[in-house]
XYZ file of N, CA and C in Angstrom:
297
model
N 0.914 -1.265 -0.012
C -0.042 0.048 -0.054
C 0.881 1.429 0.060
N 0.656 2.075 -0.748
C 1.207 3.531 -0.956
C 0.898 4.291 0.467
N 1.924 4.625 1.034
C 1.924 5.474 2.247
C 1.254 6.834 2.060
N 1.811 7.645 0.885
C 0.994 8.793 0.605
C -0.471 8.863 0.353
N -0.899 7.640 -0.036
C -2.455 7.751 -0.278
C -3.185 7.114 0.863
N -2.286 6.612 2.131
C -3.046 6.176 3.054
C -3.209 7.333 4.206
N -2.331 8.318 4.030
C -2.199 9.344 5.140
C -2.871 10.702 4.349
N -3.676 11.305 4.923
C -4.240 12.603 4.526
C -3.707 13.681 5.634
N -2.751 14.560 5.075
C -2.017 15.391 5.832
C -2.654 16.869 5.752
N -3.005 17.310 7.060
C -3.700 18.829 7.087
C -2.484 19.644 7.788
N -2.188 20.798 7.250
C -1.361 21.850 7.768
C -2.159 22.833 8.534
N -2.225 22.819 9.877
C -3.235 23.621 10.712
C -2.120 24.622 11.051
N -2.002 25.750 10.201
C -0.950 26.911 10.324
C -1.372 27.791 11.575
N -2.589 27.578 11.960
C -2.934 28.359 13.226
C -2.311 27.872 14.516
N -2.529 26.527 14.687
C -2.011 25.985 15.731
C -0.295 25.422 15.389
N 0.064 25.754 14.110
C 1.291 25.380 13.788
C 1.649 23.783 13.974
N 0.754 23.222 13.335
C 1.065 21.637 13.320
C 0.529 21.059 12.205
N 1.089 19.961 11.733
C 0.615 18.799 10.739
C -0.206 18.003 11.474
N -1.478 17.839 10.822
C -2.266 16.775 11.349
C -2.809 15.667 10.630
N -3.059 14.731 11.182
C -3.876 13.474 10.289
C -4.606 12.865 11.281
N -5.431 11.909 11.020
C -6.198 11.031 11.929
C -6.021 9.594 11.533
N -5.705 8.703 12.549
C -5.787 7.463 12.469
C -7.012 6.598 13.388
N -7.861 5.992 12.746
C -8.961 5.373 13.475
C -9.618 6.473 14.307
N -9.982 7.531 13.627
C -10.693 8.700 14.162
C -10.023 9.174 15.397
N -8.552 9.180 15.554
C -7.896 9.818 16.679
C -6.829 10.646 15.883
N -6.666 11.921 16.591
C -6.001 13.096 15.892
C -4.515 12.636 16.259
N -3.613 12.859 15.263
C -2.184 12.749 15.423
C -1.528 13.832 15.100
N -0.499 14.447 15.678
C 0.173 15.786 15.222
C 1.544 15.864 15.467
N 2.099 16.742 14.583
C 3.568 17.191 14.643
C 3.634 18.540 14.583
N 4.033 19.038 15.767
C 3.973 20.576 16.011
C 5.366 21.133 15.384
N 5.243 22.316 14.877
C 6.453 22.951 14.250
C 6.522 24.275 14.575
N 7.615 24.936 14.153
C 8.107 26.342 14.311
C 8.693 26.728 12.791
N 8.190 27.766 12.172
C 8.732 28.102 10.961
C 9.503 29.204 10.983
N 10.759 29.127 10.630
C 11.662 30.371 10.742
C 12.524 30.641 9.444
N 12.522 31.844 8.798
C 13.168 31.821 7.599
C 12.749 30.849 6.642
N 13.626 29.956 6.059
C 13.307 29.016 5.110
C 13.427 27.662 5.961
N 13.413 27.405 7.215
C 13.441 26.297 7.908
C 12.310 26.013 8.874
N 11.935 24.572 8.708
C 10.712 24.213 9.599
C 11.438 23.448 10.747
N 11.129 23.742 11.946
C 11.806 22.936 13.387
C 10.507 21.981 13.570
N 10.664 20.842 13.261
C 9.671 19.733 13.883
C 9.834 19.393 15.130
N 9.336 20.075 16.365
C 9.277 20.182 17.656
C 8.726 19.120 18.329
N 7.789 18.407 18.012
C 7.007 17.794 19.308
C 5.979 16.806 18.202
N 5.910 15.365 18.371
C 5.051 14.629 17.956
C 4.084 13.853 18.828
N 2.900 13.920 18.508
C 1.938 13.265 19.534
C 1.049 12.239 18.624
N 1.327 10.955 19.117
C 0.449 9.953 18.519
C -0.467 9.321 19.473
N -1.822 9.229 19.157
C -2.669 8.763 20.024
C -2.376 7.378 20.581
N -2.811 6.822 21.638
C -2.542 5.514 22.090
C -3.224 4.471 20.994
N -2.341 3.632 20.744
C -2.860 2.540 19.808
C -2.436 2.857 18.193
N -1.918 3.947 18.212
C -1.599 4.378 16.732
C 0.070 4.615 16.504
N 0.783 4.194 17.369
C 2.096 4.170 17.550
C 2.996 3.643 16.387
N 2.420 2.474 15.923
C 2.655 1.588 14.921
C 3.056 2.663 13.622
N 2.061 3.580 13.344
C 1.662 4.393 12.198
C 2.744 5.613 12.172
N 3.507 5.765 13.250
C 4.355 7.122 13.379
C 5.308 7.265 12.309
N 6.019 6.024 11.841
C 6.933 6.501 10.691
C 6.307 6.905 9.520
N 5.262 6.415 9.087
C 4.105 6.915 7.955
C 3.879 8.245 8.146
N 3.582 8.478 9.150
C 3.031 9.944 9.464
C 4.358 10.904 9.244
N 5.460 10.621 9.770
C 6.849 11.332 9.603
C 6.999 11.544 8.126
N 6.949 10.289 7.436
C 7.302 10.396 6.143
C 6.377 11.368 5.217
N 5.028 11.486 5.542
C 4.113 12.272 4.839
C 4.716 13.767 5.259
N 4.917 14.087 6.308
C 5.373 15.230 6.682
C 6.642 15.714 5.761
N 7.555 14.742 6.028
C 8.745 14.970 5.332
C 8.569 15.225 3.746
N 7.537 14.480 3.140
C 7.276 14.689 1.776
C 6.598 16.125 1.726
N 5.980 16.475 2.591
C 5.349 17.924 2.429
C 6.361 19.075 2.418
N 7.312 18.831 3.400
C 8.466 19.779 3.583
C 9.172 19.814 2.262
N 9.518 18.672 1.567
C 10.238 18.570 0.490
C 9.531 19.282 -0.724
N 8.222 19.220 -0.845
C 7.242 19.894 -1.767
C 7.352 21.269 -1.632
N 7.426 21.834 -0.272
C 7.611 23.260 -0.183
C 9.135 23.771 -0.392
N 9.824 23.003 -0.878
C 11.222 23.350 -0.831
C 12.004 24.357 0.256
N 11.776 23.742 1.524
C 12.417 24.320 2.762
C 13.000 23.198 3.384
N 13.829 23.598 4.279
C 14.761 22.756 5.083
C 14.138 22.283 6.423
N 14.592 21.324 6.919
C 13.928 20.508 8.024
C 14.930 20.520 9.229
N 14.471 20.852 10.326
C 15.400 20.493 11.530
C 14.628 19.906 12.516
N 14.834 18.588 12.658
C 14.063 17.736 13.557
C 14.447 18.057 15.024
N 13.997 18.775 15.889
C 14.114 18.841 17.190
C 13.302 17.923 18.081
N 12.315 17.215 17.764
C 11.615 16.151 18.414
C 12.704 14.950 18.351
N 12.855 14.347 19.567
C 13.662 13.153 19.836
C 13.237 11.999 18.813
N 11.884 11.848 18.622
C 11.341 10.654 17.761
C 11.625 11.065 16.450
N 11.472 12.301 16.096
C 11.674 12.672 14.604
C 13.065 12.490 14.323
N 14.015 12.975 15.199
C 15.452 12.995 15.011
C 15.955 11.592 14.801
N 15.284 10.561 15.676
C 15.970 9.157 15.723
C 15.253 8.524 14.232
N 14.145 9.069 13.818
C 13.671 8.578 12.342
C 14.623 8.801 11.427
N 14.963 10.182 11.465
C 16.080 11.011 10.616
C 17.464 10.099 10.606
N 17.963 10.037 11.543
C 19.181 9.214 11.831
C 18.965 8.037 11.111
N 17.974 7.268 11.342
C 17.764 5.707 10.774
C 17.679 5.717 9.188
N 17.187 6.970 8.820
C 17.045 7.110 7.239
C 17.892 8.287 6.728
N 18.930 8.504 7.223
C 19.730 9.712 6.873
C 20.129 9.751 5.420
N 20.319 8.747 4.854
C 20.727 8.802 3.480
C 19.555 9.204 2.422
N 18.392 8.830 2.824
C 17.147 9.236 2.080
C 16.913 10.580 2.176
N 16.949 11.353 3.343
C 16.374 12.606 3.867
C 17.442 13.703 4.086
N 18.756 13.055 3.920
C 19.729 14.188 4.150
C 19.698 15.511 3.167
N 19.090 15.348 2.150
C 18.742 16.671 1.360
C 17.883 17.711 2.016
N 17.151 17.299 3.144
C 16.027 18.166 3.717
C 16.744 18.799 4.795
N 18.009 18.564 5.402
C 18.664 19.269 6.214
C 19.281 20.659 5.863
N 19.442 21.545 6.696
C 20.120 22.628 6.265
C 21.448 22.459 6.398
N 22.290 23.227 5.415
C 23.679 22.964 5.458
C 24.421 23.276 6.724
N 25.247 22.467 7.037
C 26.011 22.660 8.108
C 25.043 21.780 9.400
N 24.065 21.308 9.073
C 23.380 20.684 10.364
C 23.461 19.038 9.921
N 23.917 18.310 10.912
C 24.236 16.624 11.009
C 23.366 16.230 12.149
N 22.807 15.099 11.727
C 21.773 14.445 12.814
C 22.423 13.031 12.858
C-alpha cells in the first residue's frame, strides 16, 4: 500500500502543526517556521496508533520537500527517524546540520 495515499495530511498553520487521523484519533506534529527552515518540535501519536508514526513522519517530510524548505528535527522521535533514514532525507537538512 502506498503510504502517501494512506495518510491525508493537514497543515493547521493557526496551531502550527501537521495533523492526520488514525482510527478517528488525531495525530499531530508541532512545528516552528523560521526563515526557510521548519523545526519539527513535537510529535503526538494517540494511544494505539504508535505503529503508524513512521508513515506520518514520511508524509510530513514529503510535504516539507514539496515546499522546498529545510527541515530541523528537534523532537527526539523525529530525530531518531532521521538518523535511521539519513541517506534518504539528508537533502532536507540545512547546510551545516548533521543528525
